Coordinates of C-alpha atoms and ligand atoms in Angstrom, one line a residue:
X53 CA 191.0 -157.2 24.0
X54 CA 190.8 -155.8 20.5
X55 CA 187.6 -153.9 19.8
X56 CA 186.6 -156.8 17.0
X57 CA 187.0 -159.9 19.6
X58 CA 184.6 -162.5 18.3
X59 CA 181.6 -162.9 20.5
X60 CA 180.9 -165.5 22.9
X61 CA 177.7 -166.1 24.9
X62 CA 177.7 -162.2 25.3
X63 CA 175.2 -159.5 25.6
X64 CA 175.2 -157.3 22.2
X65 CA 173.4 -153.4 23.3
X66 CA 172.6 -150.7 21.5
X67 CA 174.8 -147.8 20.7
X68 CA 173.0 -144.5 21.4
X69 CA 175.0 -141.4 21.2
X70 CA 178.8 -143.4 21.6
X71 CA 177.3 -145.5 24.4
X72 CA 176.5 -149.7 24.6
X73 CA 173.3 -149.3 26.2
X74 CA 170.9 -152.0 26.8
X75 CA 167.3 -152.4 25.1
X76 CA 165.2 -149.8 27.7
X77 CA 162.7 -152.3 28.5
X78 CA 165.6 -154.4 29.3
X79 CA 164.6 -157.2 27.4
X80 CA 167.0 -159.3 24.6
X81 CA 166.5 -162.2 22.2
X82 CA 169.1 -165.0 21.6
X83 CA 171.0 -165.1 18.7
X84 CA 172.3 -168.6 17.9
X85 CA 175.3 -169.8 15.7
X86 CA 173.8 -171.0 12.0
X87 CA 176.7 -173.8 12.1
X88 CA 175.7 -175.8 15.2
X89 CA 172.3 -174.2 16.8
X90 CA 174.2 -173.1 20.2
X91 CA 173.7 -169.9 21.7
X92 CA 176.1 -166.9 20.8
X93 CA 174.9 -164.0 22.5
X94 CA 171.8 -162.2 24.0
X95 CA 170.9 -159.1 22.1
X96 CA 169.0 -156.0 22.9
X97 CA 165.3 -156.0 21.7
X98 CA 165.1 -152.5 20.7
X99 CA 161.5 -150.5 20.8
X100 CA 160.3 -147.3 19.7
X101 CA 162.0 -146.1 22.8
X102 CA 164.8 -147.1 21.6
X103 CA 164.6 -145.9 18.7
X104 CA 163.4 -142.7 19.5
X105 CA 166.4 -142.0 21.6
X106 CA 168.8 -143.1 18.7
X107 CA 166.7 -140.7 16.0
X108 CA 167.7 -138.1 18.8
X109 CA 171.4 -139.0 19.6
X110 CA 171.9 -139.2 15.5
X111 CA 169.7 -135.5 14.8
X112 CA 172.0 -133.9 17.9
X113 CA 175.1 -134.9 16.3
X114 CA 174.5 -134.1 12.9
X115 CA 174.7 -130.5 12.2
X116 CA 178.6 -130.3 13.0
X117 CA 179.1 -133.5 11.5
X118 CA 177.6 -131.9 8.4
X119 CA 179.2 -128.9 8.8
X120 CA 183.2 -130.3 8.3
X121 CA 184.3 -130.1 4.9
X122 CA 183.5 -133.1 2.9
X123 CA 187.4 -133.5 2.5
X124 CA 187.5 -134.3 6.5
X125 CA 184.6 -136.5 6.7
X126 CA 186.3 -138.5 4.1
X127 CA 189.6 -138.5 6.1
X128 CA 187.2 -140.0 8.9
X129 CA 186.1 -142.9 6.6
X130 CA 189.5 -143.7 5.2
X131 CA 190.5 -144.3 9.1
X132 CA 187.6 -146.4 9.9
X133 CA 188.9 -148.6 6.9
X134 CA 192.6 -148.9 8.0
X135 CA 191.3 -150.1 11.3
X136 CA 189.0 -152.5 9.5
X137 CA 192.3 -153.5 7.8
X138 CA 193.7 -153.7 10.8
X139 CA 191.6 -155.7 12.6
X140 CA 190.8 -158.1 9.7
X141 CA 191.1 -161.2 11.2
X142 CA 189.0 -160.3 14.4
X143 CA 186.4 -158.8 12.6
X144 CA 186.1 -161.8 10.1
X145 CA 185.7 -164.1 13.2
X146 CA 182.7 -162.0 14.3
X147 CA 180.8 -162.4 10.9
X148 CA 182.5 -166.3 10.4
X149 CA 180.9 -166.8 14.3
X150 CA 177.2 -165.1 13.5
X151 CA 177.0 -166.7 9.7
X152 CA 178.1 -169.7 9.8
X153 CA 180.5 -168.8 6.4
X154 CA 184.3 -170.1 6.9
X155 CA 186.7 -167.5 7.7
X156 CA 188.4 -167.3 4.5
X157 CA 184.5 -166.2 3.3
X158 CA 184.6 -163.9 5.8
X159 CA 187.8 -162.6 5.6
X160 CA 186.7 -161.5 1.7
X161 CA 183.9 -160.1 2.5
X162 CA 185.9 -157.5 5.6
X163 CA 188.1 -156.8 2.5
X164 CA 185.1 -155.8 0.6
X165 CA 183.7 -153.5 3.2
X166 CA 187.6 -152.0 3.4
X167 CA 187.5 -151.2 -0.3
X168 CA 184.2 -149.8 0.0
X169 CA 185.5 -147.6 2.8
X170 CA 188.3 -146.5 0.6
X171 CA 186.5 -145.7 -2.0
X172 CA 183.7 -143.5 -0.4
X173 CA 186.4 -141.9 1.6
X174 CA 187.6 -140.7 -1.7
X175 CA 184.6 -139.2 -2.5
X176 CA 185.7 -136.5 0.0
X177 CA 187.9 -135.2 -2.7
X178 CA 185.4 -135.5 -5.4
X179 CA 181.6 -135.1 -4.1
X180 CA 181.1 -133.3 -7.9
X181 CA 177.9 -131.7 -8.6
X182 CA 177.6 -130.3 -12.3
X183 CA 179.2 -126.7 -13.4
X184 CA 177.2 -125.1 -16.8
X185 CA 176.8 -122.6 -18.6
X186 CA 173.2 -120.1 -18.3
X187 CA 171.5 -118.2 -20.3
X188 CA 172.0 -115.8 -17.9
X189 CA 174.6 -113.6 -18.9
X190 CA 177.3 -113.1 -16.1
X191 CA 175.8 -116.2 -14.5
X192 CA 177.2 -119.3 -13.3
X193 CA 175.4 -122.0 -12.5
X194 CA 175.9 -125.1 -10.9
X195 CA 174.7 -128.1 -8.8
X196 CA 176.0 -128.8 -5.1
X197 CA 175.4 -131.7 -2.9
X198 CA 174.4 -131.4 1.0
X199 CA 173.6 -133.6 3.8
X200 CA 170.5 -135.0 4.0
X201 CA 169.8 -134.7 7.8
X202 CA 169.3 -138.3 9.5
X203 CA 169.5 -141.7 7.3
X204 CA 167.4 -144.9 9.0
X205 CA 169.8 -147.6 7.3
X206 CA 168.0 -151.0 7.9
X207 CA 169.8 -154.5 6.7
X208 CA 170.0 -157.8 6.2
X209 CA 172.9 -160.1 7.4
X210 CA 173.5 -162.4 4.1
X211 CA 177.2 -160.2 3.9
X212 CA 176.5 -158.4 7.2
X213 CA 179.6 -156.1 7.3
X214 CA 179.6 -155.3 3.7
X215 CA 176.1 -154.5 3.6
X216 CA 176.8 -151.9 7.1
X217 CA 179.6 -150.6 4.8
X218 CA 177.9 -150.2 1.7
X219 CA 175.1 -147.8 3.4
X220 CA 177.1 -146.1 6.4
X221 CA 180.0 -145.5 4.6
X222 CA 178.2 -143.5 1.4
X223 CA 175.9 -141.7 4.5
X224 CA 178.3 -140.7 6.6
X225 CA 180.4 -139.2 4.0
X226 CA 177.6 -136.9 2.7
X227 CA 177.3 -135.4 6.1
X228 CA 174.3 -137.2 7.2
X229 CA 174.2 -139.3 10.9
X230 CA 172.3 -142.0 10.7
X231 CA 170.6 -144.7 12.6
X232 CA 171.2 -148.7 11.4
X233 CA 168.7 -150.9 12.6
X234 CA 171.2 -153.9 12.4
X235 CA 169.8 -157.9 11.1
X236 CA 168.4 -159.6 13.5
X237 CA 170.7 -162.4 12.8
X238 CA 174.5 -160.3 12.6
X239 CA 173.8 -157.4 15.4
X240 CA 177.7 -157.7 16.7
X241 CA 179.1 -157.2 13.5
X242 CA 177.1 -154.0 13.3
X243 CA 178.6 -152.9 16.7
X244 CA 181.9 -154.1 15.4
X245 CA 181.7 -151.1 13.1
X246 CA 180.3 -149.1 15.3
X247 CA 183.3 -149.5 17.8
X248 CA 186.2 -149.4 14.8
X249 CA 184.5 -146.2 13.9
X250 CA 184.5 -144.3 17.2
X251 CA 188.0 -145.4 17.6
X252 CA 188.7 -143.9 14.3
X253 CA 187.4 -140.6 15.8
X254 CA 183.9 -140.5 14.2
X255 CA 182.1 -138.5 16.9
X256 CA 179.3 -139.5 19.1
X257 CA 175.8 -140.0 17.6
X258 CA 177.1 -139.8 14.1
X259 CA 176.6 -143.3 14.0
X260 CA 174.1 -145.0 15.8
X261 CA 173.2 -148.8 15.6
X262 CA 170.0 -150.0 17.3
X263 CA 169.5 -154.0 17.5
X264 CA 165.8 -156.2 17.0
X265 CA 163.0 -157.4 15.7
X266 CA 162.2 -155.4 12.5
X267 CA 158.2 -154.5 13.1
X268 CA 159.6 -153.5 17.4
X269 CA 162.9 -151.9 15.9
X270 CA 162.3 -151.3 12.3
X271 CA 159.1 -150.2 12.1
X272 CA 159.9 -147.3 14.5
X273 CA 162.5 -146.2 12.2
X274 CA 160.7 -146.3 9.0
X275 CA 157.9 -144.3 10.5
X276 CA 160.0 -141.7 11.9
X277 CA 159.3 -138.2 11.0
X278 CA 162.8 -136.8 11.7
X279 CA 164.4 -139.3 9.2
X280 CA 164.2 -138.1 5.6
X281 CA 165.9 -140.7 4.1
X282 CA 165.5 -144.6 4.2
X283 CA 167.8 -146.8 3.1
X284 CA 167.0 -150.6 3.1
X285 CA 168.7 -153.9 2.3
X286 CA 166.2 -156.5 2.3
X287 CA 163.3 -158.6 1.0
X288 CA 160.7 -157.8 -1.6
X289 CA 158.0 -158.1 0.7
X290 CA 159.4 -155.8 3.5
X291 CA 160.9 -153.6 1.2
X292 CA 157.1 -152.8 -0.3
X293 CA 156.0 -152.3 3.6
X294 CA 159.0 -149.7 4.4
X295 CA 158.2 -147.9 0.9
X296 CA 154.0 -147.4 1.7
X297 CA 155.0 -146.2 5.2
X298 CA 158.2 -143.9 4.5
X299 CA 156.2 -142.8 1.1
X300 CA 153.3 -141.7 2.7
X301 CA 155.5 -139.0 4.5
X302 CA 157.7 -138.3 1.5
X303 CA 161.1 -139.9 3.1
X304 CA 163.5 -140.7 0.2
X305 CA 163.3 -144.4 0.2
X306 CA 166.1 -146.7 -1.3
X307 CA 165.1 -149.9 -1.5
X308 CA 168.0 -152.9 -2.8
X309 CA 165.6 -156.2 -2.5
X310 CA 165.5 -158.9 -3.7
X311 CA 166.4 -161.0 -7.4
X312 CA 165.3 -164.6 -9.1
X313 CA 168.5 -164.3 -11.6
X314 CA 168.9 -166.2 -14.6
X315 CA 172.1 -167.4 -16.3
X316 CA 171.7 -168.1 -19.5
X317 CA 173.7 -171.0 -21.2
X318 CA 173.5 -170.6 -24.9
X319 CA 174.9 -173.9 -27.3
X320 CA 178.1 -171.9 -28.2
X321 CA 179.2 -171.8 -25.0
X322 CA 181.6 -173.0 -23.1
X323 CA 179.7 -175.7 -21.0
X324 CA 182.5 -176.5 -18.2
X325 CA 183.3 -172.9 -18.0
X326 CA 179.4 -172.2 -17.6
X327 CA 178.6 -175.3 -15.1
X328 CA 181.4 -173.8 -12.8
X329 CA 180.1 -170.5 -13.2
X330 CA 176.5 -171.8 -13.1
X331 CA 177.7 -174.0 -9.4
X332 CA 179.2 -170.6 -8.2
X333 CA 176.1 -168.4 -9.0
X334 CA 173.3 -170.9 -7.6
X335 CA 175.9 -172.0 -3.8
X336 CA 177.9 -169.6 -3.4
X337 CA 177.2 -168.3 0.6
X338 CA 174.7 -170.8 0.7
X339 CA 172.8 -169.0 -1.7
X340 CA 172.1 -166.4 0.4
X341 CA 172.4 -163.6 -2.4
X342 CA 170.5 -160.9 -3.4
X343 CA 172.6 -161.9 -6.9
X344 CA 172.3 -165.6 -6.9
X345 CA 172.1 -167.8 -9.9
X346 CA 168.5 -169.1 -9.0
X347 CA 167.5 -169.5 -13.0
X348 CA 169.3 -171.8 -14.8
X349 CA 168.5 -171.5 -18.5
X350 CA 169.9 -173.7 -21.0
X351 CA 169.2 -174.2 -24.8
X352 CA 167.8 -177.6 -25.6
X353 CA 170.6 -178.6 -27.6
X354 CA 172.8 -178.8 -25.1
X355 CA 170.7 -179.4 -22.2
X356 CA 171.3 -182.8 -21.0
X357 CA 175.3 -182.3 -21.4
X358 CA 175.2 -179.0 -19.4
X359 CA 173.1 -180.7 -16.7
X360 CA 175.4 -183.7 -16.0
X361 CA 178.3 -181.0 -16.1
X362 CA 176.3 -178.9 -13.3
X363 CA 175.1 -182.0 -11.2
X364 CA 178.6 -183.2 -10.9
X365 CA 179.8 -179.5 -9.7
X366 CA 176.3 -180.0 -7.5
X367 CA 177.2 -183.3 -6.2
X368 CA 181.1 -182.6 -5.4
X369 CA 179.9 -179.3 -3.3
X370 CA 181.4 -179.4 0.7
X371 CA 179.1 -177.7 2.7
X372 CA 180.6 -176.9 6.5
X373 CA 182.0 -174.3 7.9
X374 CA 185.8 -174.2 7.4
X375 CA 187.8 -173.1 4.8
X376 CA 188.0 -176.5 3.3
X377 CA 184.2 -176.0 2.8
X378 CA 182.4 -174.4 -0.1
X379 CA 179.6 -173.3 1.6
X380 CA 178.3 -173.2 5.0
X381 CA 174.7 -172.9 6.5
X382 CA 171.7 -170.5 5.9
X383 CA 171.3 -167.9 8.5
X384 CA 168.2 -169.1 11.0
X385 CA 166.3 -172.5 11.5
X386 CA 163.0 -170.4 9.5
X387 CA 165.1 -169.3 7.1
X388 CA 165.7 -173.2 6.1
X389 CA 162.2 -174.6 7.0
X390 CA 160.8 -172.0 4.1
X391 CA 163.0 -173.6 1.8
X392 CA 162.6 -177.4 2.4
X393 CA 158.7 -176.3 2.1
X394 CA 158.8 -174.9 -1.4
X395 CA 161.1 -178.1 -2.3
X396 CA 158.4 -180.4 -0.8
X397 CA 155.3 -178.2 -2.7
X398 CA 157.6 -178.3 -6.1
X399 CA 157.9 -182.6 -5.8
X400 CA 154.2 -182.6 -4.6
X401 CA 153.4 -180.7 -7.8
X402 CA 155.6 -182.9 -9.8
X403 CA 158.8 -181.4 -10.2
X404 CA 162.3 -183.5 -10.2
X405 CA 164.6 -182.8 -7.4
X406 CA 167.6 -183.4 -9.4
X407 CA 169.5 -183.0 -5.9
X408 CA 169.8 -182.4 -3.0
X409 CA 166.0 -181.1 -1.5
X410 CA 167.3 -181.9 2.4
X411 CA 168.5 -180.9 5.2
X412 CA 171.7 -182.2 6.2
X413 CA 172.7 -184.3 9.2
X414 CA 175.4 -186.2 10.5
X415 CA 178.5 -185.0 12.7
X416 CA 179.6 -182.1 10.6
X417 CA 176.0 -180.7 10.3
X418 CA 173.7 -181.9 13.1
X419 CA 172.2 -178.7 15.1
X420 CA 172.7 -176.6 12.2
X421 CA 171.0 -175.1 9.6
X422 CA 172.4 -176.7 6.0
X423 CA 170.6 -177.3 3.1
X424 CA 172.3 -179.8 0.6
X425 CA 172.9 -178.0 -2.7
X426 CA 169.6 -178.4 -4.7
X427 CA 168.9 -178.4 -8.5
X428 CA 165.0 -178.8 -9.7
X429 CA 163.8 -179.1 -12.8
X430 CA 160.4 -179.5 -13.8
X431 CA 158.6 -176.2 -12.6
X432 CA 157.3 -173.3 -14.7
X433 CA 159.1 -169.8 -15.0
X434 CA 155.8 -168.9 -12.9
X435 CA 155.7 -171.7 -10.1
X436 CA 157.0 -171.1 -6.7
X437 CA 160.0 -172.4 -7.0
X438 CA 161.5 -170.5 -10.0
X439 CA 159.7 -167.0 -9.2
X440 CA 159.3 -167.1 -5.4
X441 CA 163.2 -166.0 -4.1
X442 CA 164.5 -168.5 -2.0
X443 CA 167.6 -167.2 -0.2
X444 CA 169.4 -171.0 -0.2
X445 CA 171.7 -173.0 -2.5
X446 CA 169.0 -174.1 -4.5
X447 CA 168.2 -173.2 -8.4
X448 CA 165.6 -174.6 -10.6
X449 CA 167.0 -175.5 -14.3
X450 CA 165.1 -174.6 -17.4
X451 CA 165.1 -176.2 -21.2
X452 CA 164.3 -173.5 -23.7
X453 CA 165.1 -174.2 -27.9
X454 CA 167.0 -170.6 -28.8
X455 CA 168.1 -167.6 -28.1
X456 CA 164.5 -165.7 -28.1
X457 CA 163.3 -168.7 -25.9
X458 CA 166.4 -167.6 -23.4
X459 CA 165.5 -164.1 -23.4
X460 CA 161.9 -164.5 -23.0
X461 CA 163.0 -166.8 -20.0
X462 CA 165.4 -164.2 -18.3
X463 CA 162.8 -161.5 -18.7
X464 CA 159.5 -164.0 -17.4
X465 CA 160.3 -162.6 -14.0
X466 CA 158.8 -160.4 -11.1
X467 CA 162.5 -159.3 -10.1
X468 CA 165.2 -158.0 -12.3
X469 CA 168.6 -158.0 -10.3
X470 CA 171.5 -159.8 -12.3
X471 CA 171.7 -161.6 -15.5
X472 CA 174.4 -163.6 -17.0
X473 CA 174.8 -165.2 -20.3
X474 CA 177.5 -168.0 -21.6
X475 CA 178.1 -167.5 -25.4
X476 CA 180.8 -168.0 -27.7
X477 CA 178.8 -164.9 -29.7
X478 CA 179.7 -161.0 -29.2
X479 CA 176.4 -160.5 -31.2
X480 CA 174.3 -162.8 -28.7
X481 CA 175.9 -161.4 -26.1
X482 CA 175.3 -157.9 -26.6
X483 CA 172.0 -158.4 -27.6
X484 CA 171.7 -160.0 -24.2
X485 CA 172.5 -157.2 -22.4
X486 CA 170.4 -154.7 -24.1
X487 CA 167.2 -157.0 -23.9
X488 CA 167.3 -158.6 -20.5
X489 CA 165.8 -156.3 -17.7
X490 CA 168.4 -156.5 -14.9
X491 CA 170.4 -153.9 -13.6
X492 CA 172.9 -155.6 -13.8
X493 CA 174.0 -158.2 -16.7
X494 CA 177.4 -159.9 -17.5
X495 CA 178.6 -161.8 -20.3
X496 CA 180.3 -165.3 -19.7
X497 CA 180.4 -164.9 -16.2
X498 CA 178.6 -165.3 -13.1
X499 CA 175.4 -163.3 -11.9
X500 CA 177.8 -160.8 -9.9
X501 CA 177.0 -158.6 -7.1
X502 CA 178.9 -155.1 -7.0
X503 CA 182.4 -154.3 -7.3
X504 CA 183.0 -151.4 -4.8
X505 CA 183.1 -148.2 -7.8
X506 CA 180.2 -149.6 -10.2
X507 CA 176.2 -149.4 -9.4
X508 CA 174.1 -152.0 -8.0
X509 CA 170.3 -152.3 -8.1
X510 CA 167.4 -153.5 -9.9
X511 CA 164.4 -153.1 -11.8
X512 CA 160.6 -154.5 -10.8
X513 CA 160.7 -156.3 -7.5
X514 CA 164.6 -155.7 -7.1
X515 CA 164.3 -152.5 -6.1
X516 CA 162.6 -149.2 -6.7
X517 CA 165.8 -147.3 -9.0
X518 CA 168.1 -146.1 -7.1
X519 CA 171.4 -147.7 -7.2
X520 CA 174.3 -148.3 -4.5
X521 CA 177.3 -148.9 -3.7
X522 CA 180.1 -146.5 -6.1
X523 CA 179.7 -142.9 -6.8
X524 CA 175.5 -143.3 -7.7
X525 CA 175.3 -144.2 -3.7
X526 CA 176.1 -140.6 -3.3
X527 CA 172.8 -139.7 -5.4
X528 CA 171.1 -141.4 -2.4
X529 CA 172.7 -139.8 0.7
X530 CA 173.1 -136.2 -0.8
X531 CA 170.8 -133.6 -1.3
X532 CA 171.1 -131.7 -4.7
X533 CA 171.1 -128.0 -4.4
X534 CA 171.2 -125.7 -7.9
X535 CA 172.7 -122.7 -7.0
X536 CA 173.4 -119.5 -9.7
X537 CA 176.1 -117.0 -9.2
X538 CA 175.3 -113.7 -10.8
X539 CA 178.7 -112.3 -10.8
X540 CA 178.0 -109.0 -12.4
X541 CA 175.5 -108.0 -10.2
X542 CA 175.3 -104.7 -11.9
X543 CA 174.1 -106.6 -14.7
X544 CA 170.7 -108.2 -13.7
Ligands
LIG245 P1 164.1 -159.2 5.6 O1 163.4 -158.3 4.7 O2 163.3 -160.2 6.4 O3 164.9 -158.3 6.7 C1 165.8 -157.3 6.4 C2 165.9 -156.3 7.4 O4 164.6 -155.6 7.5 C3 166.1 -156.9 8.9 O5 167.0 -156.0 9.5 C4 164.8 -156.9 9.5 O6 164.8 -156.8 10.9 C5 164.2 -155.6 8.9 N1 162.7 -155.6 8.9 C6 161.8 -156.7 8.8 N2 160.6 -156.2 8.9 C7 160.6 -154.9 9.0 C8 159.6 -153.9 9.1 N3 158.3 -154.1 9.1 N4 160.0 -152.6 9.2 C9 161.3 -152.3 9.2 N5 162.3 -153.2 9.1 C10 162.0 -154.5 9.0 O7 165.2 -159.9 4.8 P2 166.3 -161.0 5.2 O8 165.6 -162.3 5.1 O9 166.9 -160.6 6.4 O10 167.3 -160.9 4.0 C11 167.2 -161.5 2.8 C12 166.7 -160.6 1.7 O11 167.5 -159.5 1.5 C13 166.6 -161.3 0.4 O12 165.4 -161.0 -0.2 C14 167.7 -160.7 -0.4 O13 167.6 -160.8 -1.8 C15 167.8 -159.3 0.1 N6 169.1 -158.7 -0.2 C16 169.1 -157.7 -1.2 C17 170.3 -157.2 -1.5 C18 170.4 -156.1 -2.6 O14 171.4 -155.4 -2.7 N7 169.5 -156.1 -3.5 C19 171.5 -157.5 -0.8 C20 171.4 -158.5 0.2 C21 170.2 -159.0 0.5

C-alpha cells in the first residue's frame, strides 16, 4: 500500500520521534467525512503528555539536523516534494476524503504544497543574510541566519496539506525540528506528510506531528518553554490566545488569521469579468479562505446590474463533491450551524438574504455539511455579518456612490488580509492599492491567497506582521546573527 492510501475507518496516531504512536491516555475522537457525516477514522486525542514527549523527540533531533549545511537540508525538502509528486493522486484522495473538496480541488492544492516544497528547498542554495561595508576599517560585516531550535506549527485544515507545507517546509529548511499540532478536522493528511517525509530520508524527530483538541493538544504546545518559536494558521480569536500565552514568555509568535476581504467593483469595470471574479472570491472551497471575497462593494451606478450578474453566477453554483461540482461542504457540522445562525440574526435584524441562507438537503447533500451559496445585502460594514468572518460561501454586498465611498468601505474593517478592485482606471487602481490596508491587494482580479515565492499576511486582526510563505517565511524560522570579521587583526 502506498504510504498516501486514503483513509478508511482507521486509527490516525501520533508521530513522536519516526513512530505512529497512539494518544498516551489511549483515548481518540472521531473524525467524520464533511460530504456525507459518516465516520472516517478515529484519531489520537493528544495531551500535554503527548505533547511533552513530541517537544522532546523534536529538541533531541534537532542539533544534527541543524548542524548539515543548509544546501543538504534543502536537498531533503526537494525529495519530500518529488514524493509528494509522486504520490499526487493518493495524497489528494486523503485531503478530497477528510474535506469534502472534489479531487480535482485537491489535486491543486498537493500541487501547491509541491511547489512550495520546491521552492523552499531552493532556499538551500540561497538562505542570504546581508554582506556591508563598516566603519571599521579591515572589517567585514555581515548578517547570517541559524536555526531557531524547536517550531510549535499549529493549523487549520481549510487547505490542510498546503497549509502543513507552507510552515514545515520553510522550518525545516532553516534547521529547526518542529512539532505540528495538526486540525482537528485533516489529522491524516498531516501524517501523510509526515510519512512522505521520512521516506524521503528526513530523520527521526525532525518532524513531529501530534493530533487533538486545540486547548488538550494545542495549548500544551503554545505554553511550552522549550519552543521558541510559534507558528499558527488560524482564527482571530485563537490566534490572540496563542499570542498572550507564547508572548508572555517571549516565543516568536507568527500569527496568519483570519480576513473579511472586500472586492471592490468600481463603474468602469468590467461587470461580467468582476461577477465571475466576485462568484470565485465569495465560493470558492466553500468559502473556507483566510482570502475569501466576503465584502462585496459596488458603486451605486452600477449596482443593481452587477447584482443580477452575481446572483446568476450565485444561483448557477453546483455544490457536491466531485469534480463536476464547484464547491463542496464546510469542514464540521459547528462550523455550518455558526453560519446558518449569523444568516438567521442578519434576516431577524432585517437584512435580505438575496440567496441561499440554508442548509442543503436532498440525495446529493443529506448527512453533510453544505451551505447553499449566500449573498446578503442589507447589513452595515459593522454588523455581524459583514465584520464577523464566517469561513462559508456566503458574502454580504454593499452599495456605496464613488470611489472614496469604496475605499472607506474596504478599510471600515477589523481585519486587513486581501483586497481586490475591478476598474477600467490605472489611476483608481493604484490609488487602491496604496490606500487599502491589506497585505495583500490585486487589481481586476480576485482577493488571491499566495503564490508559492510572494508574501502572505495581514494587518489588524489578520495577523500580527510577519509574513509566509516565499523567501520572507525564512524571516520567521531563522535566527539573524550579525557577525564582523576583523581581518587585519593587527589593526584593531
Ligand atoms: P481555529 O482557530 O479554531 O483552529 C486552528 C488551529 O488551532 C486548530 O489546529 C486548533 O486545534 C488549534 N487551536 C484551537 N484552540 C487552540 C488553543 N487554545 N491553543 C492552541 N491551539 C488551538 O481555526 P479553524 O476554524 O480551524 O480555521 C479557520 C480559521 O483559520 C479562519 O479564521 C481562517 O481565516 C484562518 N486561516 C487563516 C489563514 C491565513 O493564512 N491567514 C489561512 C487559512 C485559514
Amino acid at each position: 500500500m502506498s504510504a498516501a492510501a486514503p483513509p478508511d475507518t482507521r486509527t490516525v496516531a501520533n508521530v513522536i520521534a519516526g513512530e505512529e504512536r497512539a494518544a498516551a491516555g489511549g483515548e481518540t475522537f472521531e473524525k467524520l467525512a464533511p460530504g456525507t457525516g459518516e465516520l472516517l477514522s478515529r484519531v489520537a486525542r493528544s495531551r500535554a503528555e503527548d505533547v511533552d514527549a513530541a517537544v522532546a523527540a523534536a529538541q533531541a533531533a534537532q542539533p544534527a539536523w541543524g548542524a548539515e549545511t543548509v544546501a543538504e537540508r534543502g536537498r531533503v525538502l526537494r525529495e519530500i516534494a518529488k514524493l509528494l509528486e509522486r504520490d499526487v493522486d493518493e495524497v489528494a484522495a486523503v485531503v478530497a476524503a477528510e474535506t469534502g473538496k472534489a479531487p480535482k480541488e485537491a489535486r491543486g492544492e498537493v500541487g501547491a504544497a509541491i511547489e512550495q516544497g520546491y521552492f523552499q528547498a531552493g532556499e538551500g542554495r540561497r538562505f542570504f543574510g546581508r554582506t556591508t561595508t563598516s566603519a571599521v576599517p579591515n572589517r567585514q560585516a555581515m548578517t547570517i541566519r541559524q536555526p531557531i531550535g524547536v517550531a510549535g506549527l499549529i493549523i487549520a485544515a481549510n487547505t490542510p496539506i498546503a497549509n502543513v507545507a507552507w510552515k514545515v517546509f520553510p522550518a525545516l529548511v532553516c534547521g529547526n525540528a518542529a512539532v505540528l499540532k495538526a486540525s482537528e478536522d485533516a489529522p491524516e493528511t498531516a501524517n501523510v506528510f509526515a510519512r512522505l517525509a521520512a521516506e524521503a530520508g528526513l530523520p527521526a524527530g525532525v518532524l513531529n506531528v501530534v493530533h487533538g483538541f486545540g486547548p488538550e493538544a494545542g495549548q500544551p504546545l503554545v505554553e511550552d518553554p522549550r519552543v521558541p518559536v510559534i507558528s499558527f494558521t488560524g482564527s482571530t480569536a485563537v490566534g490572540r490566545m496563542i499570542n498572550r500565552t507564547a508572548g508572555e514568555r517571549l516565543a516568536k509568535v507568527c500569527l496568519e488569521l483570519g480576513g473579511k476581504n472586500p472586492l471592490v467593483v468600481c463603474d468602469d469595470g468590467d461587470l461580467d469579468r468582476a461577477a465571475e471574479a466576485a462568484a470565485l472570491s465569495a465560493f470558492s472551497n466553500a468559502g473556507q479562505r483566510c482570502a475569501a471575497g466576503s465584502r462585496i462593494i459596488v458603486f451605486d451606478a452600477v449596482y443593481e446590474d452587477f447584482k443580477s450578474r452575481l446572483l446568476d453566477r450565485a444561483s448557477a453554483q453546483r455544490v457536491g463533491t466531485s469534480d463536476d461540482h464547484d464547491f463542496g461542504p464546510v469542514i464540521n457540522e459547528r462550523q455550518l450551524e455558526n453560519m446558518l445562525a449569523v444568516v438567521t440574526r442578519a434576516r431577524e435584524a432585517g437584512a435580505e438574504i438575496l440567496c441561499g441562507g440554508e442548509r442543503l438537503s436532498g440525495p446529493e447533500h443529506d448527512g453533510g455539511f453544505f451551505m447553499a451559496p449566500t449573498l446578503i445585502e442589507g447589513v452595515g460594514l459593522r454588523d455581524e455579518a459583514a465584520c464577523v468572518e464566517m469561513f462559508g460561501p456566503i458574502s454580504t454586498v454593499h452599495r456605496v456612490s464613488d470611489f472614496e465611498g469604496a475605499v472607506h468601505a474596504a478599510n471600515d474593517s477589523p481585519y486587513g488580509l486581501t483586497s481586490a478592485i475591478w476598474t477600467a482606471s490605472v489611476h483608481r487602481g493604484q490609488e487602491f492599492l496604496r490606500r487599502v490596508r491589506t497585505g495583500v491587494g490585486a487589481v481586476n482580479g480576485a482577493t488571491y491567497g499566495s503564490e508559492p515565492h510572494m508574501p502572505f499576511g495581514g494587518l489588524g486582526d489578520s495577523g500580527t506582521g510577519w509574513r509566509e510563505p516565499g523567501p520572507e517565511a525564512i524571516d520567521v524560522y531563522s535566527e539573524i546573527k550579525t557577525v564582523y570579521v576583523n581581518h587585519d587583526p593587527s589593526a584593531v
